[in-house]
Amino acid sequence: MKITAARLIVCSPDRNFVTLRIETDEGIYGLGDGTLNGRELAVAAYLEEHVIPCLIGRDPFATEDIWQYLYRGAYWRRGPVTMSAIAAVDMALWDIKGKALNTPVYNLLGGKSRQGVLVYTHANGADIPAALDSVKKHMDEGYLAIRVQSGVPGVSSAYGVPKGGKSYEPAERGLPGESLWSTEKYLNFAPKLFEAARKEVGEDLHLLHDVHHRLTPIEAARLGKELEPYHLFWMEDPTPAENQEAFRLIREHTVTPIATGEVFNSFWDAHDLIRNQWIDYIRMTIVHGGGITALKKAADFAAVYQVRTGFHGATDLSPVTMAAALHFGIAIHNFGIQEHMPHTPLVDEVFPHAYTYDSGYMYPGDAPGLGVEIDEAKAAKYPYQRAYLPVARKMDGTLTDW
Ligand code: GCO
Ligand code: MG
């Protein structure tokens, strides 16, 4: 089998997505996701100008060699644009491989290790009662694990809490919005949120929380310690991780489990975190981490250190990445949990898919390959629109981590 053509479908049904379609001489095609929130066209240009021309004529089954060719062969290594582009190719090739062998991708990754993929979803509210209402709504939908974010008194827009009770969508059309942040107010407030949540829901529901890189290591250590009585499933992205050693300090002070890695694009971003057991869950995603080929190696390394996966699954990852994550999560042994932020009905219409949600778990479905299609006629009705993630400033105007 040979790759004969590849092309991009960039569309914006409610939000932007970059999809790569690779075609073969046997009529089988595969889809890959290359969406990088707020920088979508950089990945599209990287693929169009620098990657697609090198794919023509290659054997689509050669996932390892093509991955190495695009990674080592570029000379310039890593970076979110490069790795998302490589991931788009890699996903599309695994999709082709599955379709050609008439089997779901999970069978190529070891087969099913479990019945379903445990997922967590998002609850949020302007204040504690509203956040708890949102938790109860998701419990009624059957979720067994829920991330809770709440507005913080005195902070105009806390992370993960949109205005007007809408569900949180991490990008706004137009230029970046700005929000104001106070670590002091947040640190005093967050333990009260989880004290109230535990009282309301009891011990069994898994509660998660995303700090979104906003604390210093010692502040994160304080938060982790104060959250201990409420037994969180995890505290996410407590501090930026460019300096992996920062997590040692957090770890020395708290037994609240730690998850990080949604912004990582290489195994090397997580190497020290994993081998020193400074984290419990690695959140790299198939799209931003270089594809199934790269993540399988990272997950296998993590397994040796009893670190489990907890992949990013926000709405800025397309249904193609969601499908890939579900095939991956059902197959590997050290799966922990998968984030599930449901896409809008319009996104699901543009990307019909075999995966399903039921009672707290997701299932990749049994379609050959990844089990996702794209309705190109519908996609064409929603052209790309520039959109950005917001930026955050401290009360005195200093730019900080959003
Ligand atoms: C999460 C994330 C997202 C990111 C978003 C950025 O845990 O789901 O933090 O909400 O902010 O994916 O593009
Ligand atoms: Mg996050």
CSV table of C-alpha atoms and ligand atoms in Angstrom, one decimal:
chain,number,residue,atom,x,y,z
A,1,MET,CA,0.0,0.0,0.0
A,2,LYS,CA,1.2,3.5,-0.8
A,3,ILE,CA,0.2,7.0,0.3
A,4,THR,CA,-1.0,8.8,-2.8
A,5,ALA,CA,-2.3,12.1,-1.4
A,6,ALA,CA,-2.9,14.1,1.8
A,7,ARG,CA,-4.9,17.2,2.4
A,8,LEU,CA,-6.0,19.4,5.2
A,9,ILE,CA,-9.6,20.3,6.3
A,10,VAL,CA,-9.5,23.4,8.5
A,11,CYS,CA,-13.0,24.2,9.9
A,12,SER,CA,-14.7,26.0,12.7
A,13,PRO,CA,-18.0,24.4,13.7
A,14,ASP,CA,-18.3,26.3,17.1
A,15,ARG,CA,-14.5,26.2,17.4
A,16,ASN,CA,-11.5,25.6,15.1
A,17,PHE,CA,-10.2,22.2,14.1
A,18,VAL,CA,-7.3,21.2,11.8
A,19,THR,CA,-7.8,17.7,10.3
A,20,LEU,CA,-5.4,15.8,8.1
A,21,ARG,CA,-6.8,13.2,5.6
A,22,ILE,CA,-4.2,10.8,4.2
A,23,GLU,CA,-5.2,8.8,1.1
A,24,THR,CA,-3.8,5.5,-0.3
A,25,ASP,CA,-3.7,3.7,-3.6
A,26,GLU,CA,-6.1,1.1,-2.2
A,27,GLY,CA,-8.8,3.6,-1.6
A,28,ILE,CA,-8.4,3.5,2.2
A,29,TYR,CA,-7.9,6.8,3.9
A,30,GLY,CA,-7.2,7.9,7.5
A,31,LEU,CA,-7.9,11.0,9.6
A,32,GLY,CA,-5.6,12.7,12.0
A,33,ASP,CA,-6.1,15.7,14.3
A,34,GLY,CA,-3.6,18.6,14.3
A,35,THR,CA,-5.5,21.2,16.3
A,36,LEU,CA,-3.4,23.5,18.5
A,37,ASN,CA,-5.7,25.9,20.2
A,38,GLY,CA,-5.0,29.5,19.2
A,39,ARG,CA,-2.2,28.6,16.8
A,40,GLU,CA,-4.1,26.3,14.4
A,41,LEU,CA,-2.8,27.8,11.1
A,42,ALA,CA,0.9,27.3,12.1
A,43,VAL,CA,0.3,23.5,12.2
A,44,ALA,CA,-1.7,23.6,9.0
A,45,ALA,CA,1.2,25.4,7.2
A,46,TYR,CA,3.8,23.1,8.8
A,47,LEU,CA,1.9,20.1,7.4
A,48,GLU,CA,1.0,21.6,4.0
A,49,GLU,CA,4.5,23.1,3.2
A,50,HIS,CA,6.9,20.7,4.9
A,51,VAL,CA,5.3,17.4,5.7
A,52,ILE,CA,2.7,16.4,3.1
A,53,PRO,CA,5.2,16.5,0.2
A,54,CYS,CA,7.4,14.0,2.1
A,55,LEU,CA,4.6,11.5,2.6
A,56,ILE,CA,3.7,10.7,-1.0
A,57,GLY,CA,4.8,7.2,-2.1
A,58,ARG,CA,5.5,6.0,1.5
A,59,ASP,CA,4.1,2.8,3.0
A,60,PRO,CA,1.3,3.9,5.5
A,61,PHE,CA,2.0,0.8,7.6
A,62,ALA,CA,5.5,2.2,8.4
A,63,THR,CA,4.2,4.2,11.4
A,64,GLU,CA,7.5,3.9,13.3
A,65,ASP,CA,9.8,4.8,10.4
A,66,ILE,CA,7.5,7.7,9.3
A,67,TRP,CA,7.5,9.1,12.9
A,68,GLN,CA,11.3,8.9,13.1
A,69,TYR,CA,11.6,10.5,9.6
A,70,LEU,CA,9.4,13.5,10.6
A,71,TYR,CA,11.0,13.9,14.1
A,72,ARG,CA,14.7,13.2,13.5
A,73,GLY,CA,14.6,14.1,9.9
A,74,ALA,CA,13.5,17.7,10.5
A,75,TYR,CA,16.7,18.2,12.6
A,76,TRP,CA,14.8,20.8,14.7
A,77,ARG,CA,13.2,18.8,17.4
A,78,ARG,CA,10.1,19.1,19.6
A,79,GLY,CA,7.8,22.1,20.0
A,80,PRO,CA,4.0,22.1,20.0
A,81,VAL,CA,3.6,23.0,16.3
A,82,THR,CA,6.0,20.2,15.1
A,83,MET,CA,4.7,17.6,17.4
A,84,SER,CA,1.0,18.3,16.6
A,85,ALA,CA,1.8,18.0,12.9
A,86,ILE,CA,3.6,14.7,13.5
A,87,ALA,CA,0.7,13.5,15.6
A,88,ALA,CA,-1.8,14.3,12.8
A,89,VAL,CA,0.1,12.1,10.4
A,90,ASP,CA,0.6,9.4,13.0
A,91,MET,CA,-3.1,9.2,13.9
A,92,ALA,CA,-4.1,9.1,10.3
A,93,LEU,CA,-1.7,6.2,9.7
A,94,TRP,CA,-2.9,4.2,12.6
A,95,ASP,CA,-6.5,4.8,11.3
A,96,ILE,CA,-5.4,3.5,7.9
A,97,LYS,CA,-3.7,0.5,9.4
A,98,GLY,CA,-6.8,-0.5,11.4
A,99,LYS,CA,-9.1,-0.1,8.4
A,100,ALA,CA,-6.8,-2.1,6.2
A,101,LEU,CA,-6.7,-4.9,8.8
A,102,ASN,CA,-10.4,-4.5,9.5
A,103,THR,CA,-9.9,-4.0,13.2
A,104,PRO,CA,-10.3,-1.2,15.8
A,105,VAL,CA,-7.0,0.5,16.6
A,106,TYR,CA,-7.1,-0.7,20.3
A,107,ASN,CA,-6.4,-4.3,18.9
A,108,LEU,CA,-3.2,-3.0,17.5
A,109,LEU,CA,-2.2,-1.5,20.8
A,110,GLY,CA,-2.6,-4.7,22.9
A,111,GLY,CA,-6.3,-5.3,22.8
A,112,LYS,CA,-8.8,-4.5,25.5
A,113,SER,CA,-7.4,-4.3,29.0
A,114,ARG,CA,-10.7,-3.2,30.5
A,115,GLN,CA,-14.4,-2.9,29.7
A,116,GLY,CA,-14.7,0.8,29.4
A,117,VAL,CA,-12.6,4.0,29.8
A,118,LEU,CA,-13.3,5.9,33.1
A,119,VAL,CA,-13.9,9.6,32.3
A,120,TYR,CA,-14.2,12.8,34.3
A,121,THR,CA,-16.1,15.8,33.2
A,122,HIS,CA,-16.3,19.5,34.3
A,123,ALA,CA,-18.5,21.1,36.8
A,124,ASN,CA,-18.3,24.8,37.4
A,125,GLY,CA,-20.3,27.7,38.9
A,126,ALA,CA,-20.0,31.3,39.8
A,127,ASP,CA,-19.9,30.4,43.6
A,128,ILE,CA,-19.9,27.3,45.8
A,129,PRO,CA,-23.7,26.6,45.6
A,130,ALA,CA,-23.7,27.0,41.8
A,131,ALA,CA,-20.6,24.8,41.4
A,132,LEU,CA,-22.3,22.1,43.6
A,133,ASP,CA,-25.5,22.3,41.5
A,134,SER,CA,-23.3,21.6,38.5
A,135,VAL,CA,-21.7,18.7,40.2
A,136,LYS,CA,-25.1,17.2,41.0
A,137,LYS,CA,-26.2,17.7,37.4
A,138,HIS,CA,-23.3,15.7,36.2
A,139,MET,CA,-23.8,13.0,38.8
A,140,ASP,CA,-27.3,12.6,37.4
A,141,GLU,CA,-25.7,12.0,34.0
A,142,GLY,CA,-23.8,9.1,35.6
A,143,TYR,CA,-20.3,10.6,35.9
A,144,LEU,CA,-18.2,8.9,38.6
A,145,ALA,CA,-15.4,11.6,38.5
A,146,ILE,CA,-16.0,15.3,38.3
A,147,ARG,CA,-13.6,18.2,38.1
A,148,VAL,CA,-14.9,21.2,40.1
A,149,GLN,CA,-14.0,24.8,39.5
A,150,SER,CA,-15.7,27.8,41.1
A,151,GLY,CA,-15.7,31.6,40.9
A,152,VAL,CA,-13.5,33.0,43.7
A,153,PRO,CA,-14.9,36.0,45.7
A,154,GLY,CA,-13.1,39.2,44.7
A,155,VAL,CA,-11.6,37.6,41.5
A,156,SER,CA,-13.4,38.8,38.4
A,157,SER,CA,-12.9,35.7,36.2
A,158,ALA,CA,-11.5,32.5,37.7
A,159,TYR,CA,-10.1,29.8,35.5
A,160,GLY,CA,-12.7,27.4,34.1
A,161,VAL,CA,-15.8,29.4,35.1
A,162,PRO,CA,-17.5,31.1,32.1
A,163,LYS,CA,-20.1,33.8,32.6
A,164,GLY,CA,-23.8,33.1,32.5
A,165,GLY,CA,-23.6,29.4,33.5
A,166,LYS,CA,-22.4,28.3,30.1
A,167,SER,CA,-20.1,25.3,29.8
A,168,TYR,CA,-16.5,26.3,29.7
A,169,GLU,CA,-14.9,26.6,26.2
A,170,PRO,CA,-11.2,27.4,26.3
A,171,ALA,CA,-11.0,29.8,23.3
A,172,GLU,CA,-12.8,33.0,22.3
A,173,ARG,CA,-13.1,34.3,18.7
A,174,GLY,CA,-11.3,37.7,18.2
A,175,LEU,CA,-8.2,38.8,20.1
A,176,PRO,CA,-7.2,37.4,23.5
A,177,GLY,CA,-9.4,38.5,26.4
A,178,GLU,CA,-7.7,39.4,29.7
A,179,SER,CA,-8.7,38.3,33.2
A,180,LEU,CA,-7.5,39.4,36.6
A,181,TRP,CA,-6.1,36.9,39.1
A,182,SER,CA,-5.4,36.9,42.9
A,183,THR,CA,-3.4,33.9,44.2
A,184,GLU,CA,-4.1,35.0,47.8
A,185,LYS,CA,-7.8,35.0,47.4
A,186,TYR,CA,-7.8,31.7,45.5
A,187,LEU,CA,-5.6,30.0,48.1
A,188,ASN,CA,-7.9,31.0,50.9
A,189,PHE,CA,-11.0,29.9,49.0
A,190,ALA,CA,-10.2,26.6,47.3
A,191,PRO,CA,-10.2,24.4,50.4
A,192,LYS,CA,-13.7,25.7,51.3
A,193,LEU,CA,-15.0,24.7,47.9
A,194,PHE,CA,-13.9,21.1,48.4
A,195,GLU,CA,-15.0,21.0,52.1
A,196,ALA,CA,-18.5,21.9,50.8
A,197,ALA,CA,-18.3,19.5,47.9
A,198,ARG,CA,-17.3,16.5,50.1
A,199,LYS,CA,-20.1,17.3,52.5
A,200,GLU,CA,-22.6,17.4,49.6
A,201,VAL,CA,-21.6,14.4,47.6
A,202,GLY,CA,-20.1,12.0,50.2
A,203,GLU,CA,-16.9,10.0,49.9
A,204,ASP,CA,-17.4,7.9,46.7
A,205,LEU,CA,-17.4,10.5,43.9
A,206,HIS,CA,-14.0,11.2,42.5
A,207,LEU,CA,-13.3,15.0,42.8
A,208,LEU,CA,-10.6,16.6,40.7
A,209,HIS,CA,-9.4,20.2,40.5
A,210,ASP,CA,-7.3,22.2,37.9
A,211,VAL,CA,-5.0,24.8,39.3
A,212,HIS,CA,-4.0,25.7,35.6
A,213,HIS,CA,-0.3,26.4,36.4
A,214,ARG,CA,-1.2,29.4,38.6
A,215,LEU,CA,0.8,28.7,41.8
A,216,THR,CA,4.4,28.7,42.8
A,217,PRO,CA,5.7,25.3,44.1
A,218,ILE,CA,5.4,26.3,47.8
A,219,GLU,CA,1.9,27.8,47.2
A,220,ALA,CA,0.9,24.5,45.5
A,221,ALA,CA,2.3,22.6,48.4
A,222,ARG,CA,0.1,24.5,50.8
A,223,LEU,CA,-3.0,23.9,48.6
A,224,GLY,CA,-2.2,20.2,48.3
A,225,LYS,CA,-1.8,19.9,52.1
A,226,GLU,CA,-5.1,21.8,52.8
A,227,LEU,CA,-7.0,19.7,50.3
A,228,GLU,CA,-5.9,16.4,51.9
A,229,PRO,CA,-8.9,15.9,54.1
A,230,TYR,CA,-11.2,15.9,50.9
A,231,HIS,CA,-9.3,13.1,49.2
A,232,LEU,CA,-9.0,14.5,45.7
A,233,PHE,CA,-8.5,12.2,42.7
A,234,TRP,CA,-5.9,14.8,41.7
A,235,MET,CA,-4.7,18.3,41.8
A,236,GLU,CA,-3.9,19.3,38.2
A,237,ASP,CA,-1.1,21.5,36.9
A,238,PRO,CA,-0.3,23.0,40.3
A,239,THR,CA,2.7,24.9,38.9
A,240,PRO,CA,4.3,25.3,35.5
A,241,ALA,CA,6.6,22.3,34.7
A,242,GLU,CA,9.4,23.7,32.6
A,243,ASN,CA,11.5,23.2,35.7
A,244,GLN,CA,10.5,19.6,36.5
A,245,GLU,CA,12.4,19.7,39.8
A,246,ALA,CA,9.7,22.2,41.1
A,247,PHE,CA,7.5,19.2,41.7
A,248,ARG,CA,9.9,17.7,44.2
A,249,LEU,CA,9.0,20.5,46.6
A,250,ILE,CA,5.3,20.0,46.2
A,251,ARG,CA,5.7,16.2,46.6
A,252,GLU,CA,7.7,16.6,49.8
A,253,HIS,CA,4.7,18.4,51.5
A,254,THR,CA,1.5,16.7,50.4
A,255,VAL,CA,-0.1,13.3,49.6
A,256,THR,CA,-2.7,14.9,47.3
A,257,PRO,CA,-2.1,13.1,44.0
A,258,ILE,CA,-0.7,15.3,41.2
A,259,ALA,CA,-1.4,15.4,37.5
A,260,THR,CA,0.4,17.4,34.9
A,261,GLY,CA,1.4,17.5,31.2
A,262,GLU,CA,-1.4,18.8,29.0
A,263,VAL,CA,1.0,21.4,27.5
A,264,PHE,CA,3.9,18.9,27.1
A,265,ASN,CA,4.8,18.0,23.6
A,266,SER,CA,7.6,15.5,24.2
A,267,PHE,CA,8.4,12.6,26.5
A,268,TRP,CA,11.4,14.6,27.7
A,269,ASP,CA,9.1,17.2,29.3
A,270,ALA,CA,8.0,14.5,31.6
A,271,HIS,CA,11.1,12.4,32.0
A,272,ASP,CA,12.2,13.6,35.4
A,273,LEU,CA,8.7,14.0,36.7
A,274,ILE,CA,8.0,10.3,36.0
A,275,ARG,CA,11.3,8.7,37.0
A,276,ASN,CA,11.4,10.6,40.3
A,277,GLN,CA,7.7,9.8,40.9
A,278,TRP,CA,6.9,13.4,41.5
A,279,ILE,CA,3.6,13.0,39.7
A,280,ASP,CA,0.8,10.4,39.7
A,281,TYR,CA,-0.8,11.0,36.4
A,282,ILE,CA,0.6,12.1,33.0
A,283,ARG,CA,-1.8,14.3,31.0
A,284,MET,CA,0.0,14.5,27.6
A,285,THR,CA,-2.4,14.2,24.7
A,286,ILE,CA,-2.1,12.2,21.5
A,287,VAL,CA,-2.4,15.3,19.4
A,288,HIS,CA,0.1,17.6,21.2
A,289,GLY,CA,2.4,14.8,22.3
A,290,GLY,CA,3.4,13.5,18.8
A,291,GLY,CA,0.8,10.8,18.2
A,292,ILE,CA,0.0,7.3,19.3
A,293,THR,CA,3.5,6.1,18.4
A,294,ALA,CA,5.1,8.6,20.8
A,295,LEU,CA,2.6,8.3,23.6
A,296,LYS,CA,2.7,4.5,23.7
A,297,LYS,CA,6.4,4.8,24.6
A,298,ALA,CA,5.8,7.5,27.2
A,299,ALA,CA,3.0,5.5,28.8
A,300,ASP,CA,5.1,2.3,28.9
A,301,PHE,CA,8.0,4.3,30.6
A,302,ALA,CA,5.5,5.8,33.1
A,303,ALA,CA,4.1,2.3,33.9
A,304,VAL,CA,7.5,1.3,35.3
A,305,TYR,CA,7.1,4.0,37.9
A,306,GLN,CA,3.4,3.4,38.6
A,307,VAL,CA,2.5,6.6,37.0
A,308,ARG,CA,-0.9,6.3,35.2
A,309,THR,CA,-2.3,8.2,32.3
A,310,GLY,CA,-5.0,11.0,32.6
A,311,PHE,CA,-5.0,12.4,29.1
A,312,HIS,CA,-6.2,15.9,28.3
A,313,GLY,CA,-9.6,15.8,26.6
A,314,ALA,CA,-10.8,19.4,26.4
A,315,THR,CA,-13.0,20.6,23.5
A,316,ASP,CA,-10.0,21.9,21.7
A,317,LEU,CA,-9.0,18.4,20.9
A,318,SER,CA,-11.1,17.1,18.0
A,319,PRO,CA,-13.2,14.0,18.0
A,320,VAL,CA,-10.3,12.3,16.1
A,321,THR,CA,-8.0,12.8,19.2
A,322,MET,CA,-10.8,11.8,21.5
A,323,ALA,CA,-11.3,8.5,19.6
A,324,ALA,CA,-7.5,7.9,19.5
A,325,ALA,CA,-7.4,8.5,23.3
A,326,LEU,CA,-10.2,6.0,23.9
A,327,HIS,CA,-8.6,3.3,21.8
A,328,PHE,CA,-5.3,4.0,23.7
A,329,GLY,CA,-7.0,4.1,27.1
A,330,ILE,CA,-8.9,0.9,26.7
A,331,ALA,CA,-5.7,-1.0,25.6
A,332,ILE,CA,-2.8,0.1,27.9
A,333,HIS,CA,-2.4,-1.4,31.4
A,334,ASN,CA,-1.5,1.8,33.2
A,335,PHE,CA,-4.6,3.8,32.2
A,336,GLY,CA,-5.9,6.1,35.0
A,337,ILE,CA,-8.7,8.3,33.7
A,338,GLN,CA,-9.6,10.3,30.6
A,339,GLU,CA,-10.9,13.8,30.5
A,340,HIS,CA,-14.3,14.2,28.8
A,341,MET,CA,-15.5,17.7,27.9
A,342,PRO,CA,-18.3,16.8,25.5
A,343,HIS,CA,-18.2,18.6,22.1
A,344,THR,CA,-21.2,20.6,21.0
A,345,PRO,CA,-23.9,18.8,18.9
A,346,LEU,CA,-22.6,20.7,15.8
A,347,VAL,CA,-19.0,19.3,16.3
A,348,ASP,CA,-20.4,15.8,16.6
A,349,GLU,CA,-22.4,16.3,13.4
A,350,VAL,CA,-19.3,17.4,11.5
A,351,PHE,CA,-17.3,14.5,13.0
A,352,PRO,CA,-19.6,11.5,13.2
A,353,HIS,CA,-18.0,8.9,15.5
A,354,ALA,CA,-18.3,5.4,16.8
A,355,TYR,CA,-17.3,6.3,20.4
A,356,THR,CA,-20.0,6.6,23.0
A,357,TYR,CA,-20.5,7.7,26.7
A,358,ASP,CA,-22.6,5.7,29.2
A,359,SER,CA,-22.7,5.9,33.0
A,360,GLY,CA,-19.3,7.4,33.7
A,361,TYR,CA,-17.4,5.4,31.1
A,362,MET,CA,-16.6,5.9,27.4
A,363,TYR,CA,-16.2,3.2,24.7
A,364,PRO,CA,-14.2,3.5,21.5
A,365,GLY,CA,-16.7,1.4,19.5
A,366,ASP,CA,-15.7,-1.5,17.2
A,367,ALA,CA,-15.4,0.3,13.9
A,368,PRO,CA,-12.2,-0.5,12.1
A,369,GLY,CA,-9.4,2.1,12.6
A,370,LEU,CA,-10.3,5.0,14.9
A,371,GLY,CA,-14.0,5.1,14.0
A,372,VAL,CA,-14.3,8.8,13.2
A,373,GLU,CA,-15.5,10.4,10.0
A,374,ILE,CA,-15.6,14.0,8.8
A,375,ASP,CA,-18.6,15.4,6.9
A,376,GLU,CA,-16.6,17.7,4.5
A,377,ALA,CA,-19.7,19.4,3.0
A,378,LYS,CA,-20.8,20.4,6.5
A,379,ALA,CA,-17.3,21.3,7.6
A,380,ALA,CA,-17.0,23.7,4.5
A,381,LYS,CA,-19.9,25.7,5.9
A,382,TYR,CA,-17.9,26.7,8.9
A,383,PRO,CA,-14.6,28.3,7.8
A,384,TYR,CA,-11.7,29.0,10.2
A,385,GLN,CA,-12.1,32.0,12.5
A,386,ARG,CA,-9.2,33.5,14.4
A,387,ALA,CA,-9.6,32.6,18.1
A,388,TYR,CA,-7.3,32.8,21.2
A,389,LEU,CA,-7.0,31.6,24.7
A,390,PRO,CA,-7.3,34.4,27.3
A,391,VAL,CA,-4.3,35.9,29.1
A,392,ALA,CA,-4.3,36.6,32.8
A,393,ARG,CA,-2.9,39.5,34.9
A,394,LYS,CA,-2.4,39.8,38.6
A,395,MET,CA,-4.3,42.6,40.4
A,396,ASP,CA,-1.4,45.0,39.8
A,397,GLY,CA,-1.3,44.3,36.1
A,398,THR,CA,1.6,41.9,36.0
A,399,LEU,CA,1.1,39.2,33.3
A,400,THR,CA,0.8,35.8,34.8
A,401,ASP,CA,0.0,32.2,33.8
A,402,TRP,CA,-3.6,31.8,32.5
B,1,GCO,C1,-8.2,21.1,30.9
B,1,GCO,C2,-7.5,22.3,30.3
B,1,GCO,C3,-8.1,23.0,29.2
B,1,GCO,C4,-7.1,24.0,28.6
B,1,GCO,C5,-7.4,24.1,27.2
B,1,GCO,C6,-6.3,25.0,26.5
B,1,GCO,O1,-7.8,20.6,31.9
B,1,GCO,O2,-9.2,20.7,30.3
B,1,GCO,O3,-6.8,23.0,31.3
B,1,GCO,O4,-9.3,23.6,29.6
B,1,GCO,O5,-7.2,25.3,29.2
B,1,GCO,O6,-7.4,22.9,26.6
B,1,GCO,O7,-6.5,25.0,25.1
B,2,MG,MG,-6.0,21.5,32.6
